[in-house]
């Protein structure tokens, strides 16, 4: 199986989200072997996009979530509220939130625990900055973020965990990581998850890559056995690009059968 996450970020309003959701579903038409598709519109568009994706097989994700059930937390949205909107996945710890909104490892950990408690699937983002990479600290940083995020986590047999390796320097820059770098980092991520959560959880884990994935390079990532899917930002709101990414996944899946 391959998973494609469409992270629309703050790029589209409600009306545009509805149109984009329709276009996104059309990319699946006529293909036999489909990837799992998770659409993450801005939170204000979730309920309208839900109507479009209902009965399509595509899933709905939130771009963020808060860690408390309810209460005086102005502007925040809990997992329970997201569930009411048909959301099954939540992006947690995206680098834009870590770096522009001060989200810490501790906050990321609370969010992971909260969504799992509510049977939502976390899409946990981890990744190093350019400076950290240049200092030779990529693995240390990524595995440190992962370890902190999984503190106190216990997966039930029905839970799933998606980890997206997203080097910060590759997000929105047009400069993606090499396949070799991605495969190596993903194998370290798998080993650490196995160490922390136990070997049996490996079947519940999917490790994705994100960072300047587009219609041209997607196939190169997706054909790797170790790459369970891609998290797509910029190219997910450009329907021609996104169609090529979805079709790349379909081709990989078709070749496997
Ligand atoms: P990008 O964003 O595809 O535009 O690089 C990826 C992300 O932010 O998850």
XYZ file of C-alpha atoms and ligand atoms in Angstrom:
266
model
C 0.000 0.000 0.000
C 1.083 3.567 -0.652
C -0.342 6.595 1.138
C -0.572 10.072 -0.302
C -1.295 12.974 2.008
C -2.483 16.216 0.426
C -1.627 19.069 2.781
C -3.356 22.119 1.371
C -1.985 24.330 4.156
C -3.557 27.826 4.219
C -3.625 27.985 0.426
C -7.328 27.561 -0.308
C -10.568 28.911 1.118
C -13.805 26.980 1.544
C -15.083 27.340 -2.010
C -11.715 26.588 -3.553
C -11.362 23.572 -1.259
C -14.619 22.107 -2.528
C -13.509 22.531 -6.151
C -10.066 21.153 -5.385
C -11.540 18.150 -3.569
C -13.648 17.356 -6.631
C -10.607 17.657 -8.894
C -8.533 15.553 -6.525
C -11.070 12.716 -6.584
C -11.069 12.781 -10.386
C -7.367 11.867 -10.336
C -8.392 8.427 -9.010
C -10.835 7.738 -11.812
C -10.286 4.746 -14.050
C -7.324 3.390 -12.053
C -7.439 -0.130 -10.715
C -4.940 -0.020 -7.874
C -5.439 3.067 -5.778
C -3.210 4.552 -3.103
C -4.713 5.572 0.220
C -5.491 9.254 -0.171
C -5.786 11.595 2.810
C -6.961 15.125 2.064
C -6.057 17.782 4.637
C -7.892 21.035 3.872
C -7.834 24.086 6.151
C -10.021 23.359 9.194
C -12.724 25.838 8.086
C -13.271 23.731 4.946
C -13.397 20.291 6.611
C -17.169 19.978 6.759
C -17.694 21.006 3.128
C -14.873 18.789 1.857
C -16.327 15.939 3.885
C -19.491 16.113 1.751
C -17.405 15.868 -1.431
C -15.250 12.942 -0.329
C -18.089 10.975 1.322
C -18.291 7.472 -0.176
C -15.213 8.116 -2.340
C -12.693 6.106 -0.369
C -10.576 9.221 0.208
C -9.985 10.079 3.855
C -10.101 13.395 5.648
C -7.221 14.777 7.693
C -6.736 17.856 9.857
C -3.640 20.014 9.569
C -3.425 20.429 13.323
C -5.157 19.433 16.562
C -5.074 20.481 20.218
C -4.363 18.075 23.090
C -7.193 18.895 25.505
C -10.743 17.541 25.335
C -12.543 20.863 25.761
C -12.359 24.092 27.703
C -10.951 27.596 27.633
C -8.490 27.190 24.744
C -9.323 29.988 22.353
C -8.892 29.052 18.721
C -8.076 25.413 19.310
C -9.806 22.249 18.044
C -9.871 18.901 19.852
C -9.723 15.414 18.395
C -13.347 14.829 19.376
C -14.445 17.880 17.405
C -12.480 16.684 14.400
C -14.083 13.272 14.673
C -17.487 14.886 14.492
C -16.419 16.204 11.088
C -15.424 12.763 9.841
C -11.696 13.358 10.253
C -9.570 10.204 10.587
C -6.035 11.640 10.453
C -4.229 14.623 11.977
C -0.928 16.163 10.925
C 1.147 16.788 14.041
C 4.441 18.618 14.414
C 4.641 20.018 10.918
C 7.825 22.082 10.619
C 5.832 25.201 9.823
C 4.162 24.860 13.216
C 7.364 23.941 14.998
C 9.317 26.839 13.512
C 6.728 29.571 13.004
C 4.341 28.887 15.858
C 6.722 27.637 18.502
C 5.416 24.087 18.703
C 7.742 22.100 20.963
C 8.506 18.383 21.200
C 6.433 18.320 24.372
C 3.398 19.809 22.644
C 3.829 17.392 19.764
C 3.910 14.496 22.224
C 0.698 15.651 23.939
C -1.015 15.887 20.567
C 0.092 12.399 19.528
C -1.208 10.942 22.801
C -4.479 12.840 22.486
C -5.296 11.781 18.936
C -4.437 8.138 19.591
C -6.744 8.183 22.585
C -9.493 9.186 20.188
C -8.568 6.605 17.557
C -7.359 9.154 15.053
C -4.190 8.379 13.101
C -1.328 10.783 13.759
C 0.721 11.940 10.782
C 3.786 12.827 12.792
C 6.243 15.099 10.975
C 9.924 15.092 11.805
C 12.844 16.716 10.015
C 16.094 18.595 10.374
C 16.901 22.162 9.317
C 19.599 23.036 6.813
C 21.988 24.125 9.570
C 21.440 20.904 11.470
C 22.094 18.941 8.316
C 25.263 20.886 7.581
C 26.418 20.202 11.125
C 25.967 16.477 10.476
C 23.143 16.267 12.998
C 20.243 15.137 10.799
C 19.779 11.738 12.403
C 20.252 13.007 15.921
C 17.598 15.697 15.397
C 15.064 13.514 13.593
C 15.363 10.606 15.993
C 15.287 13.013 18.952
C 11.999 14.489 17.701
C 10.602 11.002 17.141
C 11.610 9.756 20.567
C 10.073 12.794 22.270
C 6.863 12.502 20.233
C 6.394 8.846 21.159
C 7.002 9.242 24.875
C 4.295 7.339 26.771
C 2.666 6.108 23.543
C 1.204 2.617 23.389
C -0.365 1.462 20.171
C -3.478 -0.688 20.371
C -3.729 -3.328 17.669
C -6.247 -1.178 15.768
C -4.076 1.977 15.845
C -1.927 3.249 13.012
C 1.000 5.608 13.090
C 2.262 7.573 10.107
C 5.654 9.221 10.396
C 6.609 11.687 7.688
C 10.292 12.419 7.273
C 10.249 16.014 6.078
C 13.621 17.757 5.990
C 12.832 21.421 6.685
C 15.194 22.582 3.928
C 13.226 20.548 1.393
C 9.786 21.934 2.221
C 8.495 24.304 -0.407
C 11.972 24.902 -1.821
C 11.991 22.712 -4.929
C 15.018 20.936 -3.458
C 14.073 17.422 -2.386
C 16.184 14.938 -0.447
C 17.878 12.125 -2.373
C 16.289 8.707 -2.451
C 19.353 7.267 -0.693
C 19.096 9.805 2.154
C 15.382 9.171 2.527
C 15.700 5.389 2.589
C 18.486 5.578 5.160
C 16.558 7.947 7.435
C 13.399 5.890 7.107
C 15.201 2.758 8.147
C 16.528 4.555 11.262
C 12.972 5.758 11.987
C 11.665 2.179 11.727
C 14.378 0.853 14.018
C 13.650 3.483 16.655
C 9.891 2.866 16.529
C 10.575 -0.839 16.918
C 12.806 -0.109 19.913
C 10.273 2.211 21.580
C 6.943 0.622 20.704
C 7.914 -2.976 20.048
C 8.368 -5.125 16.988
C 4.705 -6.009 16.583
C 3.881 -2.346 15.964
C 5.960 -2.244 12.782
C 2.977 -3.478 10.797
C 0.998 -0.483 12.129
C 3.666 2.002 11.089
C 4.011 3.750 7.745
C 6.939 5.972 6.976
C 6.417 8.672 4.385
C 8.591 11.283 2.746
C 7.669 14.941 2.333
C 9.503 17.947 0.906
C 9.110 19.297 -2.650
C 7.411 16.172 -3.937
C 6.012 16.921 -7.393
C 4.650 15.209 -10.475
C 8.139 14.581 -11.810
C 9.973 13.181 -8.817
C 7.124 11.304 -7.091
C 7.637 8.022 -8.934
C 11.288 7.906 -7.893
C 10.289 8.055 -4.218
C 7.207 5.878 -4.382
C 8.857 2.986 -6.207
C 11.132 2.439 -3.193
C 9.842 -0.387 -1.052
C 10.796 1.479 2.131
C 8.825 4.612 1.171
C 5.236 3.960 2.215
C 3.998 7.167 0.685
C 4.440 10.912 0.328
C 3.200 14.037 2.076
C 2.578 16.681 -0.554
C 2.227 20.406 0.102
C 2.573 22.830 -2.811
C 1.890 20.279 -5.539
C -1.315 19.100 -3.850
C -3.112 22.331 -4.757
C -1.960 22.149 -8.395
C -4.251 19.547 -9.824
C -2.083 18.585 -12.817
C 0.892 18.015 -10.560
C -1.187 16.113 -8.052
C -2.669 13.913 -10.765
C 0.842 12.893 -11.809
C 1.726 12.060 -8.201
C -1.404 9.935 -7.746
C -0.772 8.182 -11.055
C 2.843 7.509 -10.079
C 1.526 5.708 -6.986
C -1.026 3.807 -9.106
C 1.741 2.665 -11.448
C 3.904 1.458 -8.590
C 0.940 -0.445 -7.125
C -0.011 -1.900 -10.506
C 3.582 -3.063 -11.092
C 3.481 -4.884 -7.734
C 0.475 -7.011 -8.630
P 5.944 20.912 -0.091
O 5.428 20.810 1.410
O 5.455 19.692 -0.808
O 5.360 22.180 -0.609
O 7.445 20.946 -0.029
C 5.477 19.599 2.087
C 4.936 19.803 3.467
O 4.940 20.909 3.967
O 4.478 18.868 4.096
